[in-house]
Coordinates of N, CA and C in Angstrom, one line a residue:
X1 N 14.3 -15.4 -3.3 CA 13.7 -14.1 -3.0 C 12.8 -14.3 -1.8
X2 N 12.4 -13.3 -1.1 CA 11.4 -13.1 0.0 C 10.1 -13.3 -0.2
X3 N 9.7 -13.2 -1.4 CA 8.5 -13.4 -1.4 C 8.2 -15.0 -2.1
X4 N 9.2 -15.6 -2.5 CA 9.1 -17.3 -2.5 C 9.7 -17.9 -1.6
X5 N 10.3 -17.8 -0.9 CA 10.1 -18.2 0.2 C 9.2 -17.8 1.4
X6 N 8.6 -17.1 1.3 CA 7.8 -17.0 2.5 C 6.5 -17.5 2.4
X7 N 6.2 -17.7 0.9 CA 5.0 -18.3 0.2 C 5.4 -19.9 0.4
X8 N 6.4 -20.0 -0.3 CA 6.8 -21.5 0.2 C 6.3 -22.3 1.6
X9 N 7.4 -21.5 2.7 CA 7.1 -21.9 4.0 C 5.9 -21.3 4.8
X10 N 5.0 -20.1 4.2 CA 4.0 -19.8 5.4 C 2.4 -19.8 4.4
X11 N 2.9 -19.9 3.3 CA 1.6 -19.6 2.4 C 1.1 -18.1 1.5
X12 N 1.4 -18.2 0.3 CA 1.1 -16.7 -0.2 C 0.1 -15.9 0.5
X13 N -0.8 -16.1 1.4 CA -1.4 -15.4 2.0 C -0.9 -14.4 3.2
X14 N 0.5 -15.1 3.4 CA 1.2 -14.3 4.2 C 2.8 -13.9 4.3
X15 N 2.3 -13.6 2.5 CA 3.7 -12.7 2.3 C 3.9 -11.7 2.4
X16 N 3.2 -11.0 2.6 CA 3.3 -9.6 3.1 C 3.7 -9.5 4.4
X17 N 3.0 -10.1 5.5 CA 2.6 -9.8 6.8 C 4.2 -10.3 7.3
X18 N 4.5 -11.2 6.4 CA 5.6 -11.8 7.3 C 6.9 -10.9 6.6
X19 N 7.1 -10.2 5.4 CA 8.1 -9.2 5.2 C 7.6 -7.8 5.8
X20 N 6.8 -7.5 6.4 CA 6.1 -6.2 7.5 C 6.7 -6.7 8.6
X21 N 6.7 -8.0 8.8 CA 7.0 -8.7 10.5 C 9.1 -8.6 10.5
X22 N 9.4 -9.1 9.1 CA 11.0 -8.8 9.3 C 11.2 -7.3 9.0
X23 N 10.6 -6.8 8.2 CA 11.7 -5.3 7.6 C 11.0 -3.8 8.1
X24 N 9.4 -3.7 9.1 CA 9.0 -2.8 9.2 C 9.4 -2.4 10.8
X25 N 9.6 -1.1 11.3 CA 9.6 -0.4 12.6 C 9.2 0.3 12.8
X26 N 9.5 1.3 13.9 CA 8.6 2.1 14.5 C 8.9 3.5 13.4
X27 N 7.4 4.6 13.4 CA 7.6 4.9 12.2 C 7.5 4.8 10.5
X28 N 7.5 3.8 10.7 CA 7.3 3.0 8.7 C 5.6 3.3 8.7
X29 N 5.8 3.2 6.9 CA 4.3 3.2 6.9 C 4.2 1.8 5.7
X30 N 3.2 1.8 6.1 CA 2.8 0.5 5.0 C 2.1 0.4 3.9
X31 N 2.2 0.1 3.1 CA 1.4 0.8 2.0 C 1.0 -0.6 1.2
X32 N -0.7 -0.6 1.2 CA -1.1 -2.1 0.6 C -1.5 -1.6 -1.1
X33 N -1.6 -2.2 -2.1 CA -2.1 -2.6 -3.1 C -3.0 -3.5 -3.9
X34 N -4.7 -3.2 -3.9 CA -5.1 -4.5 -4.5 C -6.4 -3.4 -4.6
X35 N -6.6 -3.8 -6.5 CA -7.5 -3.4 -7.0 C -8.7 -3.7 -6.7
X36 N -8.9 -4.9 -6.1 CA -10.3 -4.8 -5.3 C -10.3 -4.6 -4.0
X37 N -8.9 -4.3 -3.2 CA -9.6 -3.9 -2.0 C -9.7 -5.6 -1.3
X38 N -9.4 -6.3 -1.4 CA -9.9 -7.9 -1.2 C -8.5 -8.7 -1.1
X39 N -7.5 -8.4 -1.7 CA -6.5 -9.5 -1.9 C -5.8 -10.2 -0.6
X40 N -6.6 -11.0 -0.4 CA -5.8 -11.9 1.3 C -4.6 -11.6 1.4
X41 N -3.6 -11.6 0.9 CA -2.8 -11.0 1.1 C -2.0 -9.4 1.2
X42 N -2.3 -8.7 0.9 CA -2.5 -7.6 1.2 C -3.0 -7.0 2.0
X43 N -4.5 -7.6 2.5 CA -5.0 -7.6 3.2 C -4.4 -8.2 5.0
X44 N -4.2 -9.0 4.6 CA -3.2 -9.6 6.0 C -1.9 -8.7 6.2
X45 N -1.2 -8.5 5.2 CA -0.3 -7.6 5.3 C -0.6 -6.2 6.2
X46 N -2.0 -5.7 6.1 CA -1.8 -4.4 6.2 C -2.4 -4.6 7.5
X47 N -3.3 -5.7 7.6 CA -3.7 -6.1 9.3 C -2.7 -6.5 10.3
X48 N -1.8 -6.8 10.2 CA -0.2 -7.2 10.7 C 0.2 -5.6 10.7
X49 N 0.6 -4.7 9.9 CA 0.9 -3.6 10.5 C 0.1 -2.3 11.4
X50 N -1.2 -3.2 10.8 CA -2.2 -2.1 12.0 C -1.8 -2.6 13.2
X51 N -1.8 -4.0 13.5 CA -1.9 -5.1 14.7 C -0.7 -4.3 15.5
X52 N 0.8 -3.5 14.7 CA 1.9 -3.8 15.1 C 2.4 -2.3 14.9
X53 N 1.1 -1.3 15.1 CA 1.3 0.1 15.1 C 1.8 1.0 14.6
X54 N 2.0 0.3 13.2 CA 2.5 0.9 11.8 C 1.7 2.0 11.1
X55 N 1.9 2.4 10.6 CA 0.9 3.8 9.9 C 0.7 2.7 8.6
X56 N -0.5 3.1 8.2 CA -1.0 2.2 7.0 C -1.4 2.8 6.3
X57 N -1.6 2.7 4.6 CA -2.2 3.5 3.3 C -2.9 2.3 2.1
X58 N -3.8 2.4 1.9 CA -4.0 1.6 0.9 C -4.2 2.0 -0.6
X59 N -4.2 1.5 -1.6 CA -4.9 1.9 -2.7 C -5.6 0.9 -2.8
X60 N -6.8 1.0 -3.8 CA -7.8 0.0 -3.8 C -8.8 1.3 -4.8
X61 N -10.0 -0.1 -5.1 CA -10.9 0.6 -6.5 C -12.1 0.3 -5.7
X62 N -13.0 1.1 -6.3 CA -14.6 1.1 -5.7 C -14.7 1.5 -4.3
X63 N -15.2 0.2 -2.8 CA -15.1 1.1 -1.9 C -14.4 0.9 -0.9
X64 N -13.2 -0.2 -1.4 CA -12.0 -0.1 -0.2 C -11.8 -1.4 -0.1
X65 N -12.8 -1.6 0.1 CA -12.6 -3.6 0.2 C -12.3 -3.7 1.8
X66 N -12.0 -5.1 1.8 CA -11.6 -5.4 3.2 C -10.1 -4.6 3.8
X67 N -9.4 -3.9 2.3 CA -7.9 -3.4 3.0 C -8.2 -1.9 3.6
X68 N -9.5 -1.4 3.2 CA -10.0 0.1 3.8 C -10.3 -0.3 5.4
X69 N -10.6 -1.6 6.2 CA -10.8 -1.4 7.5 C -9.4 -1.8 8.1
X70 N -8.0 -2.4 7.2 CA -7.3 -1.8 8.1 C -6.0 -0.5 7.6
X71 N -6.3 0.2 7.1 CA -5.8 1.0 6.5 C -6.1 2.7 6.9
X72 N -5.1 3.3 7.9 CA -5.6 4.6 8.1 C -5.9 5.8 7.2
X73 N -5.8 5.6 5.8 CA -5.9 6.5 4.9 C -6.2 5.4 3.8
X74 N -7.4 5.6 2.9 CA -7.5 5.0 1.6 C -7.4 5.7 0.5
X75 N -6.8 5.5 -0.9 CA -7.1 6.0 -1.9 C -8.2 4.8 -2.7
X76 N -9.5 4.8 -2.7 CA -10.2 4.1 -3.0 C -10.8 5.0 -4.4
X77 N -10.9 4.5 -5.8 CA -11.0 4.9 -7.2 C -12.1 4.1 -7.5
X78 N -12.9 5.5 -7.3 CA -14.6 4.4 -7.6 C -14.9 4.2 -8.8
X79 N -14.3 3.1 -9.5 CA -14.3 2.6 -10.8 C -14.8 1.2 -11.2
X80 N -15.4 0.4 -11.2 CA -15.2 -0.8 -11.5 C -14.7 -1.3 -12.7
X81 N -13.6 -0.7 -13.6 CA -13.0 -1.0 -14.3 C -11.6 -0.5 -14.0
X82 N -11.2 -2.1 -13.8 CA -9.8 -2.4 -13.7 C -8.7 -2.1 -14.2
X83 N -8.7 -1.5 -15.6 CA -7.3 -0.3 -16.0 C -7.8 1.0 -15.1
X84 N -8.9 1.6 -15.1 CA -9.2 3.1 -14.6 C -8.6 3.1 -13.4
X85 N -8.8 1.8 -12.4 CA -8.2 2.0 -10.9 C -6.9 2.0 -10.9
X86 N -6.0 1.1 -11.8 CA -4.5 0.7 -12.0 C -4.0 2.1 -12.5
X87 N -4.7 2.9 -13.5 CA -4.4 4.3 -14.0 C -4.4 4.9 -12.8
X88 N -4.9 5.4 -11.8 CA -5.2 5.7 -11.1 C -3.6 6.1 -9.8
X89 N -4.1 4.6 -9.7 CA -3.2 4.3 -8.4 C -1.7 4.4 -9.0
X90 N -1.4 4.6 -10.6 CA -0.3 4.7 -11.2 C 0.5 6.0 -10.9
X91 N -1.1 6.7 -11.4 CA -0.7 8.5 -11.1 C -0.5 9.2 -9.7
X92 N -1.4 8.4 -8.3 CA -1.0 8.7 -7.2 C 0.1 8.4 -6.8
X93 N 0.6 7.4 -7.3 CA 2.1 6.7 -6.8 C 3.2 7.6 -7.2
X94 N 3.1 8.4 -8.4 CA 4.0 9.3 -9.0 C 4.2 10.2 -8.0
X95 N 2.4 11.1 -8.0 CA 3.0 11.7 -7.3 C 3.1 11.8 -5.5
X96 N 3.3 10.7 -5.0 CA 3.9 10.0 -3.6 C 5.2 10.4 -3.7
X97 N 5.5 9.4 -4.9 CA 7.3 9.7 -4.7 C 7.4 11.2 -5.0
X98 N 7.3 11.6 -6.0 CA 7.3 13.7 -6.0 C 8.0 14.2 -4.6
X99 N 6.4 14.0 -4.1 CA 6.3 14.2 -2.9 C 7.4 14.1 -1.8
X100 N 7.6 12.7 -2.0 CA 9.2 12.0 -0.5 C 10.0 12.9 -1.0
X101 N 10.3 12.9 -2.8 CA 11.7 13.5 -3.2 C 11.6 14.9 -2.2
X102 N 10.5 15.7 -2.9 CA 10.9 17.2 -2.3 C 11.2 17.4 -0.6
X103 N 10.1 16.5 0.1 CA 10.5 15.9 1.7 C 12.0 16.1 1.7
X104 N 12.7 14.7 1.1 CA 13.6 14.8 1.6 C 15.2 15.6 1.3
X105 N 14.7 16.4 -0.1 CA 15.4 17.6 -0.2 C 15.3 18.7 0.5
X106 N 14.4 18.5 1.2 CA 14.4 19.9 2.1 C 14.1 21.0 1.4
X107 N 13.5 21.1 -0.1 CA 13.1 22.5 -0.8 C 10.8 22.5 0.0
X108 N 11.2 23.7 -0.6 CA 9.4 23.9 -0.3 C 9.3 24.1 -2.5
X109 N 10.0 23.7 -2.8 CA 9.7 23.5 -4.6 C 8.3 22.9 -4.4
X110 N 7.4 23.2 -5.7 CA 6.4 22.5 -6.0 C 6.5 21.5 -7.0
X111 N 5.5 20.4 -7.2 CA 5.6 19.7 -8.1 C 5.4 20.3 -9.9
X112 N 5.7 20.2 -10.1 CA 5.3 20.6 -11.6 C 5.3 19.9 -13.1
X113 N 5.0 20.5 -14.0 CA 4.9 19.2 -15.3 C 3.9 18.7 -15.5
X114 N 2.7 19.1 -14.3 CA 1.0 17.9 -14.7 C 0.4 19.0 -15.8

């Protein structure tokens, strides 16, 4: 897999940055994950796609952590408990995808069901 081998040869610290560096282009957006906002890797990840003029999104808990400075939009869940932010970033992620779906159906439908 991509992410054992890249941990293998470059170090888990930069598994992200280096699947951003093969699979991202112009356009993409990058989207990090780490409940505290801190995870070195994620963190490098999303600084490699700032670096490389990628649109960036983080989720993260409390106040952003180190992925909020390189991240053009945060969802930061000012929680310090660790299910509440994972709850959280569970429910935004739903409705993200919602969202792409209707995008790329081309309806102006709204989401519905909450």
């Amino acid at each position: 897999s991509a992410l054992t081998a890249c941990a293998n040869d470059f170090g888990f610290e930069a598994v992200f940055a280096r699947q951003v560096e093969a699979l991202c282009g112009p356009g993409d957006i990058v989207v990090g994950i780490s409940t505290s906002g801190n995870s070195a890797n994620v963190v490098r990840g999303l600084q490699f796609a700032r670096e490389s003029g990628l649109a960036t999104f983080a989720f993260t808990g409390e106040n952003g952590g180190q992925c909020a400075e390189f991240a053009d939009l945060t969802l930061a869940v000012p929680s310090p408990v660790t299910a509440r932010v994972q709850e959280c970033h569970l429910i935004a992620g739903h409705l993200l995808c919602d969202l792409a779906e209707l995008a790329f159906a081309g309806t102006s439908s709204t989401i519905s069901g909450c």
